[in-house]
PDB file of C-alpha atoms in Angstrom:
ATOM      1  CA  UNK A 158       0.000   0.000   0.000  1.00 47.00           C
ATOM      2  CA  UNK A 159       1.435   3.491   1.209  1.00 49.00           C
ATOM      3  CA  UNK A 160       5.410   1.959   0.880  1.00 52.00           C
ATOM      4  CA  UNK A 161       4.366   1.070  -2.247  1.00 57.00           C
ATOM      5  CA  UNK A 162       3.114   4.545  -3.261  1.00 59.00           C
ATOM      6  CA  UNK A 163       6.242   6.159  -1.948  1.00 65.00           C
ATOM      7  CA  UNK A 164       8.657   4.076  -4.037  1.00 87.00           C
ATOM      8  CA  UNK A 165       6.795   4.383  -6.867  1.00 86.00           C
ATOM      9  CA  UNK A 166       6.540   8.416  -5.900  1.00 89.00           C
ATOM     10  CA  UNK A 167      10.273   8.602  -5.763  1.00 91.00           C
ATOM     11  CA  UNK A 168      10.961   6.556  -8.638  1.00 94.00           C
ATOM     12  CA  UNK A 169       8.949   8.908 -10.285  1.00 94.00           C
ATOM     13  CA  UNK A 170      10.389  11.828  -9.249  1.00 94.00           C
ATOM     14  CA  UNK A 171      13.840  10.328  -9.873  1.00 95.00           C
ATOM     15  CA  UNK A 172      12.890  10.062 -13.516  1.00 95.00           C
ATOM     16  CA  UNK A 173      11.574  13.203 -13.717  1.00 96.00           C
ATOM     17  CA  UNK A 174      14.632  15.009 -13.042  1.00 97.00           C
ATOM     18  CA  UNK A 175      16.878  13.502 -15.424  1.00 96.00           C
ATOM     19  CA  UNK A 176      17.156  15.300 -18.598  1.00 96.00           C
ATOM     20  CA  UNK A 177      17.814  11.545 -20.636  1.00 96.00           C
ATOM     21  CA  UNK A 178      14.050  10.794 -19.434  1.00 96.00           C
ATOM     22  CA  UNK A 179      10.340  11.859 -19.834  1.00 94.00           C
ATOM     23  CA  UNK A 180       7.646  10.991 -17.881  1.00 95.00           C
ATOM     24  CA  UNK A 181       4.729  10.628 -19.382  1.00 91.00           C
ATOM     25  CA  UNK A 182       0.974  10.669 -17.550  1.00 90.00           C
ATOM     26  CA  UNK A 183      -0.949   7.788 -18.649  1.00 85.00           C
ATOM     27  CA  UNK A 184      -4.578   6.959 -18.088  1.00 83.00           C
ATOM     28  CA  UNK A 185      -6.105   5.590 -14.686  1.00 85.00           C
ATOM     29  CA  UNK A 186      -3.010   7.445 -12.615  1.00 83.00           C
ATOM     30  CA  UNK A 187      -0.191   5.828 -14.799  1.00 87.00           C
ATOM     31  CA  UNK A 188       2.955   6.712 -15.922  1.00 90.00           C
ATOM     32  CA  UNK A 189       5.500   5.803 -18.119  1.00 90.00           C
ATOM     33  CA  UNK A 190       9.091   6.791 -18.905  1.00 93.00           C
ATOM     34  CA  UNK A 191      10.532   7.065 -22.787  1.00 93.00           C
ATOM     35  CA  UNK A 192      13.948   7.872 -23.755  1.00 94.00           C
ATOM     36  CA  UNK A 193      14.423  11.637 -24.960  1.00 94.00           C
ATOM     37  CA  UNK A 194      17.431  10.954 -27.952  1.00 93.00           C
ATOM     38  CA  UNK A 195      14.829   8.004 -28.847  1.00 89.00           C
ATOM     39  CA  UNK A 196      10.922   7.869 -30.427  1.00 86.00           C
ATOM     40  CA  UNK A 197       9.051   5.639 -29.108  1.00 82.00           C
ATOM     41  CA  UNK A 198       8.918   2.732 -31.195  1.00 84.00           C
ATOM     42  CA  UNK A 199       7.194   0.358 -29.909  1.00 87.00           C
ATOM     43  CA  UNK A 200       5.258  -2.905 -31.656  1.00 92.00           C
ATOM     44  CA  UNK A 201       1.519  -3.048 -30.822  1.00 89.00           C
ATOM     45  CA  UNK A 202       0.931  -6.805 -30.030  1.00 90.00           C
ATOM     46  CA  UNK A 203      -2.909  -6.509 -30.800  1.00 89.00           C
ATOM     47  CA  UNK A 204      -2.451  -4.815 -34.353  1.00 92.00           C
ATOM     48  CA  UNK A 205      -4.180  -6.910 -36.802  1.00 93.00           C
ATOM     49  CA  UNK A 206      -1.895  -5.646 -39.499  1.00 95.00           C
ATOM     50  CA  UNK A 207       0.103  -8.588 -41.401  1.00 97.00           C
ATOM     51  CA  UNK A 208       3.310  -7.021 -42.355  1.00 96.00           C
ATOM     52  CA  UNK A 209       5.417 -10.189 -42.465  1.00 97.00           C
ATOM     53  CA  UNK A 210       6.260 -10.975 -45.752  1.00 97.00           C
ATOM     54  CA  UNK A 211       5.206 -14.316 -46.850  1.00 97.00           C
ATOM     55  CA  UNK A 212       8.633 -16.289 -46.948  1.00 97.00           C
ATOM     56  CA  UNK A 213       8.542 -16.104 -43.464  1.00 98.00           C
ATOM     57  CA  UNK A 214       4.927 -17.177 -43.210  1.00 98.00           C
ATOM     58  CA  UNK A 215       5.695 -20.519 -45.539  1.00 97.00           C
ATOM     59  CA  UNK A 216       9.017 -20.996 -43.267  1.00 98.00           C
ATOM     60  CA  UNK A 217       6.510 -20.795 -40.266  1.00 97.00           C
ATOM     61  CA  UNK A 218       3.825 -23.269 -41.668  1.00 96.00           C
ATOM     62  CA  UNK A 219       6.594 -25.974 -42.383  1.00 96.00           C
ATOM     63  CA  UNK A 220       7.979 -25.555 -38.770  1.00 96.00           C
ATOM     64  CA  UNK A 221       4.550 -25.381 -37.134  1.00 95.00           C
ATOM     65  CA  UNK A 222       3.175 -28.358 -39.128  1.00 93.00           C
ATOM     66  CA  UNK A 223       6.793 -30.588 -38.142  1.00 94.00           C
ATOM     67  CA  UNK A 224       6.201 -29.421 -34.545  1.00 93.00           C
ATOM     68  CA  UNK A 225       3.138 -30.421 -34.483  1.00 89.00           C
ATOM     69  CA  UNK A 226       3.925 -34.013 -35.786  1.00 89.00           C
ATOM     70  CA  UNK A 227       7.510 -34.027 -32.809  1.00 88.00           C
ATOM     71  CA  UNK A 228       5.009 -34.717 -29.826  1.00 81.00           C
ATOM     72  CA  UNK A 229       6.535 -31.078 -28.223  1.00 83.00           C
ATOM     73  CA  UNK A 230       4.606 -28.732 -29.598  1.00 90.00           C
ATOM     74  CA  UNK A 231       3.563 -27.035 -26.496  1.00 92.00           C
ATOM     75  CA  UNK A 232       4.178 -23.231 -26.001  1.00 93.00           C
ATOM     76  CA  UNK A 233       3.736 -21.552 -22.623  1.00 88.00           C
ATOM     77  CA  UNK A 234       0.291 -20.381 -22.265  1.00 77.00           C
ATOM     78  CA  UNK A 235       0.354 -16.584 -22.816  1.00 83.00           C
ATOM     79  CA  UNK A 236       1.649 -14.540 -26.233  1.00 85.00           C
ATOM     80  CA  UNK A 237       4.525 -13.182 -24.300  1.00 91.00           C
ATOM     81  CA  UNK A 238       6.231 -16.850 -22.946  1.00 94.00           C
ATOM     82  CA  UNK A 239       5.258 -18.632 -25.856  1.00 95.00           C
ATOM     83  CA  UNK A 240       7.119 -15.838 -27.745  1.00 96.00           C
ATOM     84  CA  UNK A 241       9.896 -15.630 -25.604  1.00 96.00           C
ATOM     85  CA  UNK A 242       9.908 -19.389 -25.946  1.00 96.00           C
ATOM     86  CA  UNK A 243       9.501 -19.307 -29.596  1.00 96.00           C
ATOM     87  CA  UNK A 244      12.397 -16.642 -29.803  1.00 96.00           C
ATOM     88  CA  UNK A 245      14.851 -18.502 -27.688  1.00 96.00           C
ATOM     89  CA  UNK A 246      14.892 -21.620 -30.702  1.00 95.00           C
ATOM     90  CA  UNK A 247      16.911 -19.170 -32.529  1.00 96.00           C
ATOM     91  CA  UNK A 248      14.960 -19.829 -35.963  1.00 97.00           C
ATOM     92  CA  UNK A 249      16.084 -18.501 -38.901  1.00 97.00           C
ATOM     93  CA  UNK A 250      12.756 -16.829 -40.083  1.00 97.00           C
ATOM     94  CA  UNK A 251      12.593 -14.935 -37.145  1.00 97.00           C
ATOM     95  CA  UNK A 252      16.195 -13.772 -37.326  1.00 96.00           C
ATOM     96  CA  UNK A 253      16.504 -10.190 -36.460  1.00 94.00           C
ATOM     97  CA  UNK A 254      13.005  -9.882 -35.044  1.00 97.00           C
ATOM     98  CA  UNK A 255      12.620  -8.301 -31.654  1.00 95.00           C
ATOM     99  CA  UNK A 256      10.759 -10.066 -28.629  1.00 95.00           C
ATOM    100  CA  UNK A 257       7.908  -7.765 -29.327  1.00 95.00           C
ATOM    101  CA  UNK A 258       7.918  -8.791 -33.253  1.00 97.00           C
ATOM    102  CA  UNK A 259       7.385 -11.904 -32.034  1.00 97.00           C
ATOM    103  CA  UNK A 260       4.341 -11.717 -29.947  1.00 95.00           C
ATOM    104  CA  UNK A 261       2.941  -9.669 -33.085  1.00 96.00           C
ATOM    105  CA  UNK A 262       3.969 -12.595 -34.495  1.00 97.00           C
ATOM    106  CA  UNK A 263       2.494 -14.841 -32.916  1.00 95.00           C
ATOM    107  CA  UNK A 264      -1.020 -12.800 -32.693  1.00 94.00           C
ATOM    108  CA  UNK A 265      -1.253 -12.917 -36.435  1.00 96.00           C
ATOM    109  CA  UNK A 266      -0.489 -16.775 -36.616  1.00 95.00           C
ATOM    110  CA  UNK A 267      -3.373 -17.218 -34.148  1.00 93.00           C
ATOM    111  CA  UNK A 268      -5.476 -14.641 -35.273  1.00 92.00           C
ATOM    112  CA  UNK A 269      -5.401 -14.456 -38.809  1.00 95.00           C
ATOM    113  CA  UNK A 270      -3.362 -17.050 -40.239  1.00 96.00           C
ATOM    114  CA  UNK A 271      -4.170 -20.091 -38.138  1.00 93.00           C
ATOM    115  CA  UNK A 272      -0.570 -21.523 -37.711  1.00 95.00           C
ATOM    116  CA  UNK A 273      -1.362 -21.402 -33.657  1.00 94.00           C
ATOM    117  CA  UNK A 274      -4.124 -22.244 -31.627  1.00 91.00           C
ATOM    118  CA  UNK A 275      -4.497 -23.106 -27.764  1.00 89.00           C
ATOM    119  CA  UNK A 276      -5.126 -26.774 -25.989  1.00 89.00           C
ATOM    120  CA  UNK A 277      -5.583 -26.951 -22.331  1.00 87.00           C
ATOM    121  CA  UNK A 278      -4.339 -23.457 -21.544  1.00 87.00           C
ATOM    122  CA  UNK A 279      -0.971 -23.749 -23.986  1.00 90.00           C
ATOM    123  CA  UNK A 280      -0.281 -22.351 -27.380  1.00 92.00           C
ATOM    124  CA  UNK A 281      -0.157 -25.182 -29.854  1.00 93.00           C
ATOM    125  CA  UNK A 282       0.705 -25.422 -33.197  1.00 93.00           C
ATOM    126  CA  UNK A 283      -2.995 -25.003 -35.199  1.00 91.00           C
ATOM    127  CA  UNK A 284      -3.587 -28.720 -35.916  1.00 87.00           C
ATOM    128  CA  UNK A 285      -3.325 -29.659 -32.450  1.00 88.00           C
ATOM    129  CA  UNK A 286      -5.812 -26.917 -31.281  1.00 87.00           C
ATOM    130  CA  UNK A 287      -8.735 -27.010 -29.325  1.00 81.00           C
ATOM    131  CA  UNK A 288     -10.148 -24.587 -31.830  1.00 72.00           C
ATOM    132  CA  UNK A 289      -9.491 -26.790 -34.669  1.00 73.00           C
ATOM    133  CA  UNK A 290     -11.082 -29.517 -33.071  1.00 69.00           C
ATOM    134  CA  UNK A 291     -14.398 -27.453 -32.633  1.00 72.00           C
ATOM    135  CA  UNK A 292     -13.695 -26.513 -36.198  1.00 72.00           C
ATOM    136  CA  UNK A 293     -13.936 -30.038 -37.620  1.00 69.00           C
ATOM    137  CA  UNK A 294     -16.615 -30.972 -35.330  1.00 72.00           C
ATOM    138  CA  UNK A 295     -19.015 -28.054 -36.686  1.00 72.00           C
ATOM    139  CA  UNK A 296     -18.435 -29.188 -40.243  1.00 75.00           C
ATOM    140  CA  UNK A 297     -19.431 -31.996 -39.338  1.00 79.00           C
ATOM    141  CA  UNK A 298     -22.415 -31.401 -37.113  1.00 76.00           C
ATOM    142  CA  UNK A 299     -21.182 -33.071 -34.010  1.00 77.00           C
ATOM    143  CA  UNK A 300     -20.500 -32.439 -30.527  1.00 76.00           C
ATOM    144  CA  UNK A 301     -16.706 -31.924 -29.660  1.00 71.00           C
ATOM    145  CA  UNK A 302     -16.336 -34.969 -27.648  1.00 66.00           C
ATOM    146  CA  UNK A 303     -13.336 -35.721 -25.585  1.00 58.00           C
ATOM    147  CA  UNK A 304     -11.563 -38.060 -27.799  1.00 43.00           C
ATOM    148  CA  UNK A 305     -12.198 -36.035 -30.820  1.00 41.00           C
ATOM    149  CA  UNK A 306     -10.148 -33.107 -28.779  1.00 46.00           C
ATOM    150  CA  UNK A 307      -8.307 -35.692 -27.461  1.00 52.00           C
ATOM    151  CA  UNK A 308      -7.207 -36.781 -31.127  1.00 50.00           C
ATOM    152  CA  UNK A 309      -6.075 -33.452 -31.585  1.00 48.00           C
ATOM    153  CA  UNK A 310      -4.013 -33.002 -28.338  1.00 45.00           C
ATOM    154  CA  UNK A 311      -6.389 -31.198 -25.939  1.00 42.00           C
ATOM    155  CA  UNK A 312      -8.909 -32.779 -23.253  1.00 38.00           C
ATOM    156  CA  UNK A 313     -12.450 -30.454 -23.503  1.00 41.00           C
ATOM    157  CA  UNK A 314     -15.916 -31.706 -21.992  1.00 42.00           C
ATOM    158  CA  UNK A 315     -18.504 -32.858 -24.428  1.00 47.00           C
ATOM    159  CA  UNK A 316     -20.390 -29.991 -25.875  1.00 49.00           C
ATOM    160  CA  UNK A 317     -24.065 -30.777 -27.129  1.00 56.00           C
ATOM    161  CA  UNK A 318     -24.867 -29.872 -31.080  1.00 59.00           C
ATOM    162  CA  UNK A 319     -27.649 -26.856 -30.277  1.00 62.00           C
ATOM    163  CA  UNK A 320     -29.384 -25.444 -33.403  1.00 66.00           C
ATOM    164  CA  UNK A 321     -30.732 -21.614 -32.873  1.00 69.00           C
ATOM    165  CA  UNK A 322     -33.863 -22.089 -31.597  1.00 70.00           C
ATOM    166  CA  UNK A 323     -32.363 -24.550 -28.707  1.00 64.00           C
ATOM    167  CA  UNK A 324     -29.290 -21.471 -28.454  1.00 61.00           C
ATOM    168  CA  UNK A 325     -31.737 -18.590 -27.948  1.00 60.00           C
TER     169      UNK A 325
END
């Protein structure tokens, strides 16, 4: 609480009087501290934006589909250990990209080019996803059982096929 407040105060006002820093007021009380010789260039995880070109994206697909087939596919469960996780294999189509390229990364493969998926709170490579599993199973109008998700690496209770007037 208050010895909190009063390191974070100091801190603060530490910051505040070098001239190499600015302190910048955020929303809800925050603050945040940016180099003055350097913009702020920082990657926005949550951008939807695909600027990776797509050599990278076919390097990505083969490793992500031989992963997937090694039996240790699993990624820690958030963006930012899986990436770190991803980043520390050294692979050559992410060479030069920065930790926060990564996650980026790593959003689009989920989000837009379904290379990654989750199973039982990890990121998985996309054909061992929960989210494929529901995929396949709504094709083929059928509940996601648990050996159907367990075919695909993830344990998930049996959902029940509803049609919309059983939904609403």
């Amino acid at each position: 609480g208050a010895m909190k407040d009063s390191d974070s105060d100091g801190l603060r006002a530490l910051c505040e009087s070098s001239t190499s820093l600015r302190v910048e007021t955020e929303n809800g009380g925050e603050w945040s501290v940016l180099l003055t010789n350097r913009g702020p260039n920082f990657v926005d995880i949550y951008d939807n934006i695909d600027v990776y070109p797509e050599h990278v994206w076919a390097a990505a697909e083969v490793y992500f589909r031989r992963l997937s087939k090694s039996g240790d596919y699993r990624f820690p469960g958030g963006r930012y250990a899986s990436a770190r996780a991803l980043a520390a294999r050294q692979l050559p189509f992410l060479a030069n990209f920065s930790l926060g390229q990564v996650c980026h990364f790593m959003q689009i493969a989920v989000s837009k080019r379904k290379l990654l998926g989750y199973a039982d709170g990890a990121m998985v490579p996309y054909t061992c996803s929960t989210s494929l599993a529901k995929s396949v199973c709504a094709q083929q109008k059928r509940p996601l059982s648990g050996s159907a998700a367990a075919e695909l690496g993830s344990e998930v209770a049996p959902l029940a096929v509803a049609d919309w007037e059983a939904a609403r």
